[in-house]
Short mmCIF file of C-alpha atoms and ligand atoms in Angstrom, two decimals:
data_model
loop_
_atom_site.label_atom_id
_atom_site.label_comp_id
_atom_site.label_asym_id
_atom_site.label_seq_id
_atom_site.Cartn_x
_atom_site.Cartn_y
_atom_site.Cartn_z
CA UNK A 135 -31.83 32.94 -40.94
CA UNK A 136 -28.37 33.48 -42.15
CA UNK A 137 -25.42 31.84 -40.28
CA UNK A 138 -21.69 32.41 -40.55
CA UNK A 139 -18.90 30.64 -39.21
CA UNK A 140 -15.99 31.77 -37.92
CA UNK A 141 -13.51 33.36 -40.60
CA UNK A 142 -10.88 35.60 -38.95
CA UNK A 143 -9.18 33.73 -35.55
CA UNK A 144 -9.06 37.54 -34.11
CA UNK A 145 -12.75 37.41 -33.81
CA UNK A 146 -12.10 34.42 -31.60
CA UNK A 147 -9.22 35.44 -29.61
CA UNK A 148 -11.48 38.51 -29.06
CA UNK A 149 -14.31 36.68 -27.72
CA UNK A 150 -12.16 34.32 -25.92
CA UNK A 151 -10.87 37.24 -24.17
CA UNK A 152 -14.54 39.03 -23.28
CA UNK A 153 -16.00 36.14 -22.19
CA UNK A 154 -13.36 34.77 -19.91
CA UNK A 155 -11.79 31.47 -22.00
CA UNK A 156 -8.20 32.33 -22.60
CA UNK A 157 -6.12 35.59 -21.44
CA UNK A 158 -2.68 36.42 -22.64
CA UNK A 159 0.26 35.60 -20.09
CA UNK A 160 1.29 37.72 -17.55
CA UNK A 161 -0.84 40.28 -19.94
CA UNK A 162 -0.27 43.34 -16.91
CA UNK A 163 3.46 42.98 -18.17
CA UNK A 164 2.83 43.21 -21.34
CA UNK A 165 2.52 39.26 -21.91
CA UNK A 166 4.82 36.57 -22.60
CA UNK A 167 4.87 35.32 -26.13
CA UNK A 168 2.81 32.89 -27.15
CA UNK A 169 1.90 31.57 -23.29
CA UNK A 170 -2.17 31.79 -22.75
CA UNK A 171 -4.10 31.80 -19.57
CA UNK A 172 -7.01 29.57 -19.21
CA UNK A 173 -9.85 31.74 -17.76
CA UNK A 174 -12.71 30.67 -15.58
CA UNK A 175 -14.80 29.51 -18.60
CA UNK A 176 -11.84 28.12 -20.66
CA UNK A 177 -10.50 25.64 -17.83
CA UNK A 178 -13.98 24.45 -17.52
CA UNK A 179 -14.01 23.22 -21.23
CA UNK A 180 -10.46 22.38 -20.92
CA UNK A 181 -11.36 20.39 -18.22
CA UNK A 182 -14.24 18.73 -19.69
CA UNK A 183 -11.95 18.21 -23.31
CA UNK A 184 -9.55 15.98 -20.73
CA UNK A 185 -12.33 14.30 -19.32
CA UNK A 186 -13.52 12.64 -22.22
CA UNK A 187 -10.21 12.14 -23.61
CA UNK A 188 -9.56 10.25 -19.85
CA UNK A 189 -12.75 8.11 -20.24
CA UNK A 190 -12.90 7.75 -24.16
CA UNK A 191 -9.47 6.72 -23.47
CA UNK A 192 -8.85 4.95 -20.28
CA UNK A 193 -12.27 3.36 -19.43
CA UNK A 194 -12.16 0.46 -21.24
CA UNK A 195 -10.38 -3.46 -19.94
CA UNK A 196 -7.18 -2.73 -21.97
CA UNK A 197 -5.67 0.86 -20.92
CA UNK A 198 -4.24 2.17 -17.80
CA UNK A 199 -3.68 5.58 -16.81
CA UNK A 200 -0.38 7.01 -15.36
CA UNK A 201 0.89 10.81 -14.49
CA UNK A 202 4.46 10.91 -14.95
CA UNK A 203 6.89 13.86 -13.54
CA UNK A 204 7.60 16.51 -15.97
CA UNK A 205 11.15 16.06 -15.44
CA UNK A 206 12.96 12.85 -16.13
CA UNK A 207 16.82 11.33 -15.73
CA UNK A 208 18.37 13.47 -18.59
CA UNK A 209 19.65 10.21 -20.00
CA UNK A 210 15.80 9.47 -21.36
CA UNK A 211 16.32 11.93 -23.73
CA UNK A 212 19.41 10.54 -25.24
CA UNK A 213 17.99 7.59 -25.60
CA UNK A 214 14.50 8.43 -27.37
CA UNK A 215 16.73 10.75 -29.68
CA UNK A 216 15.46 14.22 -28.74
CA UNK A 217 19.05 15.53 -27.41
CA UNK A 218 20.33 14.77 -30.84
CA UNK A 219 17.16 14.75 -33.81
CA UNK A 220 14.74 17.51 -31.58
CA UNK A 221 16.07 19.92 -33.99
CA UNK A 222 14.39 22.44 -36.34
CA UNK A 223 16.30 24.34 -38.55
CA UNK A 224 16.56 28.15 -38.25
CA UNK A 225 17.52 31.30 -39.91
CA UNK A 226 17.88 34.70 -38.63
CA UNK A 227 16.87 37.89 -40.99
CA UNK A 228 20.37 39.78 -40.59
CA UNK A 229 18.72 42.81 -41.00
CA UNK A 230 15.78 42.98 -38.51
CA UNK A 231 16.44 40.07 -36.41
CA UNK A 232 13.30 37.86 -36.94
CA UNK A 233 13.79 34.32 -37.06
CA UNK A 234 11.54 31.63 -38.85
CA UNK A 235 11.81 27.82 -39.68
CA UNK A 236 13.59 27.47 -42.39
CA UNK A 237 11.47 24.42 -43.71
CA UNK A 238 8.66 27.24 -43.37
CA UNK A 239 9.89 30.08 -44.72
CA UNK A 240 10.76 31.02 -48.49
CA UNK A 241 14.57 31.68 -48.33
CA UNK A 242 14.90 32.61 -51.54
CA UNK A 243 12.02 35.44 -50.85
CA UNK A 244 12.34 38.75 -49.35
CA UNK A 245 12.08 38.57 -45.06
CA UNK A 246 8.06 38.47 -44.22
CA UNK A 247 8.91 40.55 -41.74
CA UNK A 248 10.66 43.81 -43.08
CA UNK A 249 10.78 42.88 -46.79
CA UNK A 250 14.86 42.78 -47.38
CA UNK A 251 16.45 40.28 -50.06
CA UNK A 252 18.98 38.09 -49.44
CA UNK A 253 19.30 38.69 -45.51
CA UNK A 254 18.68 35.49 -44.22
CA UNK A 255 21.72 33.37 -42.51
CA UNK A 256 22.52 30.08 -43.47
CA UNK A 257 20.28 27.50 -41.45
CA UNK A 258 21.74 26.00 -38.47
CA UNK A 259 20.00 23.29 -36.26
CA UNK A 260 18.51 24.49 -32.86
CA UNK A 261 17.02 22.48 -30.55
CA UNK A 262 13.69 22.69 -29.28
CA UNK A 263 14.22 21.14 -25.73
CA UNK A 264 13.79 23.70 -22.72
CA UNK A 265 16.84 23.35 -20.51
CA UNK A 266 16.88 23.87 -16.57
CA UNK A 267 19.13 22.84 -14.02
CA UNK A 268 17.95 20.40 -11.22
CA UNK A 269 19.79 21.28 -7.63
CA UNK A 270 21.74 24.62 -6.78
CA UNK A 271 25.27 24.02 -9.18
CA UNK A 272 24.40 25.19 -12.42
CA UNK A 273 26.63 23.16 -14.04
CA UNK A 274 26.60 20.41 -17.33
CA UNK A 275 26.18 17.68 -14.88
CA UNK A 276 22.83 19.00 -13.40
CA UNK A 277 21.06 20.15 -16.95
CA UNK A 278 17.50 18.60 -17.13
CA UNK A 279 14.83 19.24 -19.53
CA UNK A 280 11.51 20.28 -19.16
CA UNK A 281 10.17 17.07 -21.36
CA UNK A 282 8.78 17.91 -24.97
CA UNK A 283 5.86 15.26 -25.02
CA UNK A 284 4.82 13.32 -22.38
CA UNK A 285 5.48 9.45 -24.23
CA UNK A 286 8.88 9.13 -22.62
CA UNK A 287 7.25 8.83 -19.01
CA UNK A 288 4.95 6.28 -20.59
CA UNK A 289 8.05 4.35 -21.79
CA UNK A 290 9.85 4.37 -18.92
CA UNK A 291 7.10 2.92 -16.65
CA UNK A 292 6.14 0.33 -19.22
CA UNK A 293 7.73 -2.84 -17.17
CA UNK A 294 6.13 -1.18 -14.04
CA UNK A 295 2.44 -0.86 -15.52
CA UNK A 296 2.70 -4.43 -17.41
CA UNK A 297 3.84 -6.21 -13.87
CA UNK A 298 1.77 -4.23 -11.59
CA UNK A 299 -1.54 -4.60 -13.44
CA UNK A 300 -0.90 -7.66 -14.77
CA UNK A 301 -1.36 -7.19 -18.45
CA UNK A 302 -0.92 -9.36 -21.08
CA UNK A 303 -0.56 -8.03 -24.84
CA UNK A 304 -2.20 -6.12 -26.21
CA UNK A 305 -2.22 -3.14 -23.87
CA UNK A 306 -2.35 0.62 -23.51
CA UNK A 307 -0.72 3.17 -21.16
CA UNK A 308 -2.72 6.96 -21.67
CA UNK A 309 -1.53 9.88 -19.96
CA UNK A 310 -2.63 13.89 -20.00
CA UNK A 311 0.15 15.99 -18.91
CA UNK A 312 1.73 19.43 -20.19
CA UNK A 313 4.86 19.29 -22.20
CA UNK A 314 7.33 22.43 -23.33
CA UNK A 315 8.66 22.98 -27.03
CA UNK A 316 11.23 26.10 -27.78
CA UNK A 317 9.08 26.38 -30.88
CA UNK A 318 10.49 28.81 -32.96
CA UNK A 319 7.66 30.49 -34.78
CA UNK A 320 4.76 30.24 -32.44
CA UNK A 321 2.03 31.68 -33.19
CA UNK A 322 -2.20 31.45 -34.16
CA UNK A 323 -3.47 32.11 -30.58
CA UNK A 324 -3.05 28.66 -28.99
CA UNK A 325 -2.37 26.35 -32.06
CA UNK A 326 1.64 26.64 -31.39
CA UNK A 327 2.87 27.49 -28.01
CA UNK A 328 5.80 26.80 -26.11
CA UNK A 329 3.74 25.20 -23.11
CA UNK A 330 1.10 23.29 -24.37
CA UNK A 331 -0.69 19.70 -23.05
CA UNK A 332 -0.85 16.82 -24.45
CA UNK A 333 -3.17 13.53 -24.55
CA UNK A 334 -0.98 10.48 -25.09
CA UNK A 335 -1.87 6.74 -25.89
CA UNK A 336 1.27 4.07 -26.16
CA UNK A 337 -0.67 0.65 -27.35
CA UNK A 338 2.07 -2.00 -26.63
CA UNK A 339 1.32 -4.88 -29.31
CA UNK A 340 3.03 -7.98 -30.42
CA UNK A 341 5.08 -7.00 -33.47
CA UNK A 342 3.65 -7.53 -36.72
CA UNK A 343 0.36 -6.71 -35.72
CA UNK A 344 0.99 -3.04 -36.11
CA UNK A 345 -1.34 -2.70 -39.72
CA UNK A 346 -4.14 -3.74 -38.19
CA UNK A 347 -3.79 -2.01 -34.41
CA UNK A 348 -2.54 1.36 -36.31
CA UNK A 349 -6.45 1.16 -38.76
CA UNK A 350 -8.43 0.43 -34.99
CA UNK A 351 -6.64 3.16 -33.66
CA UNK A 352 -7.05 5.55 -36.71
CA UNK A 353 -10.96 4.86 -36.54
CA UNK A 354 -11.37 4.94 -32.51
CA UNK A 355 -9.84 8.59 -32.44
CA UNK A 356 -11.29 9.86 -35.67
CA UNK A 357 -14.39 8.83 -33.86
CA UNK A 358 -13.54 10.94 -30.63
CA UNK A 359 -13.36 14.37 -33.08
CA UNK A 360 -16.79 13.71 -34.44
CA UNK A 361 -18.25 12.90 -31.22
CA UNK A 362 -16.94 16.42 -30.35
CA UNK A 363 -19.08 17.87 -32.81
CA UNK A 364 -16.62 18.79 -35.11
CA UNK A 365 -17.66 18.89 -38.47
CA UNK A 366 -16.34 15.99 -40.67
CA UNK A 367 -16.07 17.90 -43.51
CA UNK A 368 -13.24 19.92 -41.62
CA UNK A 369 -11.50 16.63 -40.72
CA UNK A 370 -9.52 14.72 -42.84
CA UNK A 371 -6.22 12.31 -42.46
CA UNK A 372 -3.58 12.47 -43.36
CA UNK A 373 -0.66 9.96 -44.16
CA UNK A 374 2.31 10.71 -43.72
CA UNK A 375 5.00 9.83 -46.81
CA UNK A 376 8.36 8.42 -46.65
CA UNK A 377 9.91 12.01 -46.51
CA UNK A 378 8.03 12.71 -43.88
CA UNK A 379 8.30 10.03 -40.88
CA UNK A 380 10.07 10.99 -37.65
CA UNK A 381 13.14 8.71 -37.10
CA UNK A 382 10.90 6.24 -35.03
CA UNK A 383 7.85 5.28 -36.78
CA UNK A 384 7.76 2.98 -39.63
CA UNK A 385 4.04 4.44 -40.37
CA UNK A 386 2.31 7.50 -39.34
CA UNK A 387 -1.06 9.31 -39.81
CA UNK A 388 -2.11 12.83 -38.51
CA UNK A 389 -5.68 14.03 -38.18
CA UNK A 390 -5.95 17.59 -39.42
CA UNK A 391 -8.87 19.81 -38.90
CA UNK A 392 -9.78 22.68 -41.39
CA UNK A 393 -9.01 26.01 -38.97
CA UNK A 394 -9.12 29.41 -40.61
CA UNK A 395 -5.95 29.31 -40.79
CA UNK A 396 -5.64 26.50 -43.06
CA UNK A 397 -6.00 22.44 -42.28
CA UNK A 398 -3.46 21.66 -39.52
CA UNK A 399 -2.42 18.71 -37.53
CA UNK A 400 -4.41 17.96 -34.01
CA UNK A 401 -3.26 14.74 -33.29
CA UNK A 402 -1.02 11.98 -34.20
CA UNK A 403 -0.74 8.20 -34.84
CA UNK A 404 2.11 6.45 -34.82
CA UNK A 405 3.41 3.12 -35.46
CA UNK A 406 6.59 3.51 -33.46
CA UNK A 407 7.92 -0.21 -33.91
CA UNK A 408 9.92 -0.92 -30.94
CA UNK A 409 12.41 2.57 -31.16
CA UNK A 410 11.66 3.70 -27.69
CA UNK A 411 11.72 0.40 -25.61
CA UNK A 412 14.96 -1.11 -27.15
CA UNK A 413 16.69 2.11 -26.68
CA UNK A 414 15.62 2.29 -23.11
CA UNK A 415 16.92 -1.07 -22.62
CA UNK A 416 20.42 0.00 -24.55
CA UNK A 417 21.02 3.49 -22.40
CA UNK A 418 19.48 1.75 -19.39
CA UNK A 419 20.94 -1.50 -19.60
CA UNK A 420 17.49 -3.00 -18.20
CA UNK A 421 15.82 -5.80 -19.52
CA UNK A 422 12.63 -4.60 -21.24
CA UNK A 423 11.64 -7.80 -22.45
CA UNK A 424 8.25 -8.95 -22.42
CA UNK A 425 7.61 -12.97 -21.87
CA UNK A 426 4.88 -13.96 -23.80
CA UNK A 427 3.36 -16.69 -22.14
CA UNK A 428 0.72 -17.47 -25.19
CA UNK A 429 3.68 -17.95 -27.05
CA UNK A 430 6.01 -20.57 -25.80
CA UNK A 431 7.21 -17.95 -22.88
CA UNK A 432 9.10 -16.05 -25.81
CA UNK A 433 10.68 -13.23 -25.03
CA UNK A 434 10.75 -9.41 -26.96
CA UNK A 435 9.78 -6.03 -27.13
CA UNK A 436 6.60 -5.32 -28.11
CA UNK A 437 5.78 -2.91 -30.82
CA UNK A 438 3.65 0.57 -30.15
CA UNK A 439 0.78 2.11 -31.63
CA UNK A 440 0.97 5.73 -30.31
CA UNK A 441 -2.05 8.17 -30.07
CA UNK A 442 -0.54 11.32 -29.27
CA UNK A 443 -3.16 15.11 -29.64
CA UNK A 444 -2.63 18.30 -28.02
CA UNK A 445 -5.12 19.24 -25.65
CA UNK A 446 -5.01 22.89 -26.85
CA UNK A 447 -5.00 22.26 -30.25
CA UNK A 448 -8.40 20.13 -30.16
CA UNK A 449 -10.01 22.64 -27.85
CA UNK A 450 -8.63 25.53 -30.56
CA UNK A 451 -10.83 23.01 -33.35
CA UNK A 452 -13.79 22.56 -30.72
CA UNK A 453 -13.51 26.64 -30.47
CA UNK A 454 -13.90 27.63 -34.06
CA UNK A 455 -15.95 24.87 -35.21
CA UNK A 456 -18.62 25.89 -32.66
CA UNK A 457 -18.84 29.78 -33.25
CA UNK A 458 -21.50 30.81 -35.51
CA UNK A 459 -22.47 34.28 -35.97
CA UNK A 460 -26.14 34.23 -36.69
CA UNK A 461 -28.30 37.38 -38.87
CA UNK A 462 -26.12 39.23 -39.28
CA UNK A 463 -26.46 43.00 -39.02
CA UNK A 464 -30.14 42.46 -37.87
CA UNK A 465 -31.81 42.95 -34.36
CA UNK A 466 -32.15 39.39 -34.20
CA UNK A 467 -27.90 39.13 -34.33
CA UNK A 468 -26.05 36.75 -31.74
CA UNK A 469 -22.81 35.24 -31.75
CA UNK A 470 -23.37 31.64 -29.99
CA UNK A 471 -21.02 28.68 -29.26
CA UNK A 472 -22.14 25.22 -30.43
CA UNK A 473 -20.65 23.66 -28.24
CA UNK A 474 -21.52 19.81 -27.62
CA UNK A 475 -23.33 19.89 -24.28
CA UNK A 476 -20.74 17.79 -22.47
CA UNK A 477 -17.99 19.89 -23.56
CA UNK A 478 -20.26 23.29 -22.34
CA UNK A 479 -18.28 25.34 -19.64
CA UNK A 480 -21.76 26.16 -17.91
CA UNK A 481 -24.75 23.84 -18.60
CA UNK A 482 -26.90 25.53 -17.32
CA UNK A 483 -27.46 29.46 -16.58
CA UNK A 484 -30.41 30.03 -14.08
CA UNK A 485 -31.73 33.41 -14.52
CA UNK A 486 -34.27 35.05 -12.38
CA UNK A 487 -36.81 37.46 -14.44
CA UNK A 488 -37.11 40.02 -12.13
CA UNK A 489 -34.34 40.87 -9.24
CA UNK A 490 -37.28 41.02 -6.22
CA UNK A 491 -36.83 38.74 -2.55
CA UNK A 492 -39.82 37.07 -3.87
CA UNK A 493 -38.52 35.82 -7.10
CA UNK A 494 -34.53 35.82 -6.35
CA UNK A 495 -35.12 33.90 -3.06
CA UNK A 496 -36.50 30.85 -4.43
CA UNK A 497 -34.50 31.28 -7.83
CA UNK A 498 -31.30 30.75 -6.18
CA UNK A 499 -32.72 28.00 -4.02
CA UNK A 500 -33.11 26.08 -7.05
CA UNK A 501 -29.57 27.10 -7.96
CA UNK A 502 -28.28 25.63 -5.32
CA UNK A 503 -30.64 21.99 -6.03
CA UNK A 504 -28.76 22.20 -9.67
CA UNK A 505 -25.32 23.17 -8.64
CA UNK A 506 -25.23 19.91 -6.99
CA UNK A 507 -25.65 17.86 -10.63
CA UNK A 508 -24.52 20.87 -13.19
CA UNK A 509 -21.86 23.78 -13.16
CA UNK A 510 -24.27 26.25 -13.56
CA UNK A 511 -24.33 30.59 -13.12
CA UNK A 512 -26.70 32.73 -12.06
CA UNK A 513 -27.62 36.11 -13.31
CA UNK A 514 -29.62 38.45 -12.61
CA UNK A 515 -28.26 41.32 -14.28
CA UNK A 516 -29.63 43.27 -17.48
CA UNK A 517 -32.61 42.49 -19.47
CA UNK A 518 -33.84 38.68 -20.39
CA UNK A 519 -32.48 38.76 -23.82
CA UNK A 520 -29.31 40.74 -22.88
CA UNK A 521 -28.85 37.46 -20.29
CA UNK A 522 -29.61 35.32 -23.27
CA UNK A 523 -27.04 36.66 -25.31
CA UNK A 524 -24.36 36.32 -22.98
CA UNK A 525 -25.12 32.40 -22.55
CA UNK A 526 -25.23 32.07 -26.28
CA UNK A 527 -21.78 33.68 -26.39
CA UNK A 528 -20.35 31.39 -23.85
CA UNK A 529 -22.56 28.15 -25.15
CA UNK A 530 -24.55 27.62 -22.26
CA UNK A 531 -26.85 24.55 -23.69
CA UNK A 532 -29.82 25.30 -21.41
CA UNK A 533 -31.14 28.56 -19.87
CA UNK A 534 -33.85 28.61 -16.98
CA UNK A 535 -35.73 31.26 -16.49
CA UNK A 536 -37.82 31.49 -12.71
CA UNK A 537 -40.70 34.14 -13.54
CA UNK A 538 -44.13 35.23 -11.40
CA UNK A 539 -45.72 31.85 -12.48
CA UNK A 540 -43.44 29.89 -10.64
CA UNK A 541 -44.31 30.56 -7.90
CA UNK A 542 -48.01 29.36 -8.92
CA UNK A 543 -47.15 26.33 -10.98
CA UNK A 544 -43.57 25.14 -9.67
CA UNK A 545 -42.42 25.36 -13.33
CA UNK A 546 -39.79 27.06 -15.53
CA UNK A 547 -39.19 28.13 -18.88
CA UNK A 548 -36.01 26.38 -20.14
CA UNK A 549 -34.46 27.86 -23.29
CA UNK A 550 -32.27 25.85 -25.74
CA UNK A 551 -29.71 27.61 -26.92
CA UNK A 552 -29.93 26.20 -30.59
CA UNK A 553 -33.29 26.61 -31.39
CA UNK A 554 -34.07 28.98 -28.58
CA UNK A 555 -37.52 26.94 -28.36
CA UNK A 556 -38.56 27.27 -24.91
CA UNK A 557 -40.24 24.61 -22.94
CA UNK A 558 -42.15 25.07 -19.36
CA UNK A 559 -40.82 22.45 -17.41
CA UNK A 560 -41.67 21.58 -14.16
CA UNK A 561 -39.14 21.82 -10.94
CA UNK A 562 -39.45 18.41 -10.50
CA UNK A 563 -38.98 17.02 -13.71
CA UNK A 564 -36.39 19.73 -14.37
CA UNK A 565 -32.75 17.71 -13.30
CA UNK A 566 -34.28 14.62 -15.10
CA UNK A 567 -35.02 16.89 -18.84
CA UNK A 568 -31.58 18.53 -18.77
CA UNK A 569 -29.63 15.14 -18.25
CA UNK A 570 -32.11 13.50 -20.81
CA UNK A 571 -30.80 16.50 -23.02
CA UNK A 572 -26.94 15.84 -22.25
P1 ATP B 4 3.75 20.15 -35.55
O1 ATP B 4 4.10 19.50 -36.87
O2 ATP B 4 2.50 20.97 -35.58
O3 ATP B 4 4.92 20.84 -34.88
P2 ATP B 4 4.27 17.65 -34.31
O4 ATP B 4 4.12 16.72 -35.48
O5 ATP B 4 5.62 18.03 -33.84
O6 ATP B 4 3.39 18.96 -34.56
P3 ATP B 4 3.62 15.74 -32.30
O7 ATP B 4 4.98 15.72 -31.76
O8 ATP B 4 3.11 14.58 -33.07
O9 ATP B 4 3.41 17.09 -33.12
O10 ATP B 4 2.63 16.09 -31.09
C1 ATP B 4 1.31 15.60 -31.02
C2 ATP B 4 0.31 16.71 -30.88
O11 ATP B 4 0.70 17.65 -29.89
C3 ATP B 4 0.14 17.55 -32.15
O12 ATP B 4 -0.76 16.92 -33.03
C4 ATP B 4 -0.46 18.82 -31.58
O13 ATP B 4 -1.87 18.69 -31.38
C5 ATP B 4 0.21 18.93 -30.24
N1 ATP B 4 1.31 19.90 -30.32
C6 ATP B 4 2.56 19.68 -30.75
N2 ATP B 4 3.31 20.80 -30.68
C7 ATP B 4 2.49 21.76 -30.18
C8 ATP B 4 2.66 23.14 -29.85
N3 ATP B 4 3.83 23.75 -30.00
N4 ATP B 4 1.59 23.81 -29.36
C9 ATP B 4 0.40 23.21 -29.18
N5 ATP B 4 0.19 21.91 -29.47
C10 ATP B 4 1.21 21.19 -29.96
#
């Protein structure tokens, strides 16, 4: 059998687009650049990504969860630095008007996009903040901004998480929400956008414990990718050098995955030291002071360890890691989706093998049974292997076909989408074998 994985990121978008995972923006007008629509398959994996980020994440004695408003005072963004560092620096092609990065572009080189020399403008600083205005007077004093990750909200409620719940150091506060980045170059489907969610950790620690918290945390999320299925030889850290830290971490790693595109960054770790809190305390004028009472009731801010990986971005990984193309150019060709079984849109596809009363009837009785345990579809349409093909495509784990000796035997045929084996199992059995399989 010959297997391919996935080379060109059209062939995905393509697929992602046939089968109902991710649509362009307001595509009937044309579409807005680089904003995707989840489909009806693609928010059920997106879904299901958040999900085990949530539990992975927040079911354990030491992390809390909290959902914090998209938009904040405007003063939190003074303080964390974003109104003055959020900058990237840009230049304009004089000639056709495209505009890149400058740290990503070759000035030097002729424009990538209509070949002239030397028609670049000098590189000015633009910020990367989305402004609004909050109230009807569109004035200075009502600018807010749509926020750019979702930490700040973390930050902010640290005193009211750590009081509430009690917690002693060392504890974590995770959150899932969408942030918004002016990005200048989008671009690569859904690995840069402008709207884009993100899956944040803080870890508040005693300082001087941050070499030791940053290696658990490095391990515990490294962990998370492979138990994703991606492959780990597509994964690989990736320290970041003194050149490259943001203004508030001391250390930083990213985890970067191997796309077609090249390896990129999915998620970060940070050793943030205590930027955020003492400059929430300074532009606040609140005290953010912990009291330790293990230690002689002394008083500081604690340090953070910060998880921080886009939603999107590790979905894009899960995408093209699980799309093989198998035999190629042969009858026996299929595209399927690897996907883990947990992360699977549909589990399970039940699929009737003729479309009479006698067969349907029943079929979608034990539809109904499943539907209660499983998101699961039903189809009836086109030939058994056509069927097939389509829930290889979308990486349904687990087809069940209902045929004539049902209705003797109270059995199906389930088909694994892997090995395509198939197995008669019976009705009863049939909830327990698919959860054993999960
Ligand atoms: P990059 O260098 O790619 O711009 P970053 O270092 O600015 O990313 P962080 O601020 O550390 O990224 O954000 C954490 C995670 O959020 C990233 O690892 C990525 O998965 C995701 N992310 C950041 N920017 C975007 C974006 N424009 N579109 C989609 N995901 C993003």
């Amino acid at each position: 059998m010959s297997v391919e994985n996935l080379k060109d990121m059209n062939d995905l978008v393509s697929l992602s687009k046939r089968r109902g995972f991710i649509f362009q923006s307001s595509e009937i007008y044309g579409g807005l650049g680089s904003c995707w629509d989840y489909g009806p398959l693609g928010v059920e994996l997106k879904n299901n990504m958040k999900e085990t980020w949530w539990k992975s994440m927040t079911y354990r004695d030491d992390v809390d969860g909290v959902d914090a408003s998209i938009l904040m005072h405007p003063t939190t963004w003074k303080a964390s630095g974003h109104v003055d560092n959020f900058t990237d620096p840009l230049v304009d092609c004089k000639q056709c008007k495209a505009r890149f990065r400058a740290d990503k572009v070759d000035i030097a080189a002729p424009c990538p996009s209509c070949g002239t020399k030397n028609s670049f403008t000098e590189p000015r600083l633009f910020n990367l903040m989305f402004q609004t205005f909050m109230g009807p007077v569109q004035d200075t004093a009502s600018v807010v901004y749509l926020r750019p990750e979702t930490a700040q909200g973390i930050f902010v409620n640290f005193l009211n998480v750590q009081s509430t719940m009690r917690r002693k150091l060392p504890f974590g506060i995770a959150q899932i929400g969408k942030a918004f980045r002016n990005e200048i170059t989008p671009g690569n489907f859904i690995f840069r956008t402008r709207e884009f969610e993100q899956m944040e950790m803080q870890y508040f620690i005693k300082p001087g414990t941050q070499k030791e918290f940053m290696e658990e945390w490095k391990q515990i999320r490294y962990q998370w990718h492979l138990d994703n299925g991606l492959r780990p030889e597509k994964l690989r850290f990736h320290p970041h050098g003194p050149g490259e830290l943001a203004h508030y971490a001391d250390a930083a790693m990213d985890i970067e995955y191997e796309f077609p595109i090249g390896w990129g960054e999915m998620e970060g770790i940070h050793s943030r030291t205590d930027f955020d809190l003492k400059q929430h305390q300074e532009f606040s004028g609140k005290n953010l002071n912990y009291v330790d009472q293990i230690d002689g009731n002394k008083k500081y801010l604690p340090y953070v360890i910060e998880t921080s990986v886009g939603c999107d971005r590790s979905l894009l990984a899960v995408m093209c890691d699980a799309y093989r193309l198998e035999n190629k150019g042969t009858e026996e060709e299929r595209i399927v989706m690897k996907f883990k079984p947990h992360l699977a849109p549909i589990k399970v596809a039940v699929l009737p093998l003729v479309k009479k009363p006698e067969i349907d009837e029943p079929a979608y009785k034990l539809l109904k049974d499943l539907q209660k345990n499983f998101k699961c579809e039903y189809d009836t349409s086109g030939s058994i292997g056509k069927r097939y093909r389509r829930q290889d495509e979308i990486g349904t784990p687990f087809c069940v076909t209902f045929d004539f000796d049902t209705l003797n035997d109270n059995a199906v045929t389930v088909r694994d989408r892997d090995t395509m084996k198939q197995e008669r199992v019976s009705i009863d059995q049939l909830k327990a074998y698919i959860q054993s399989k999960m």
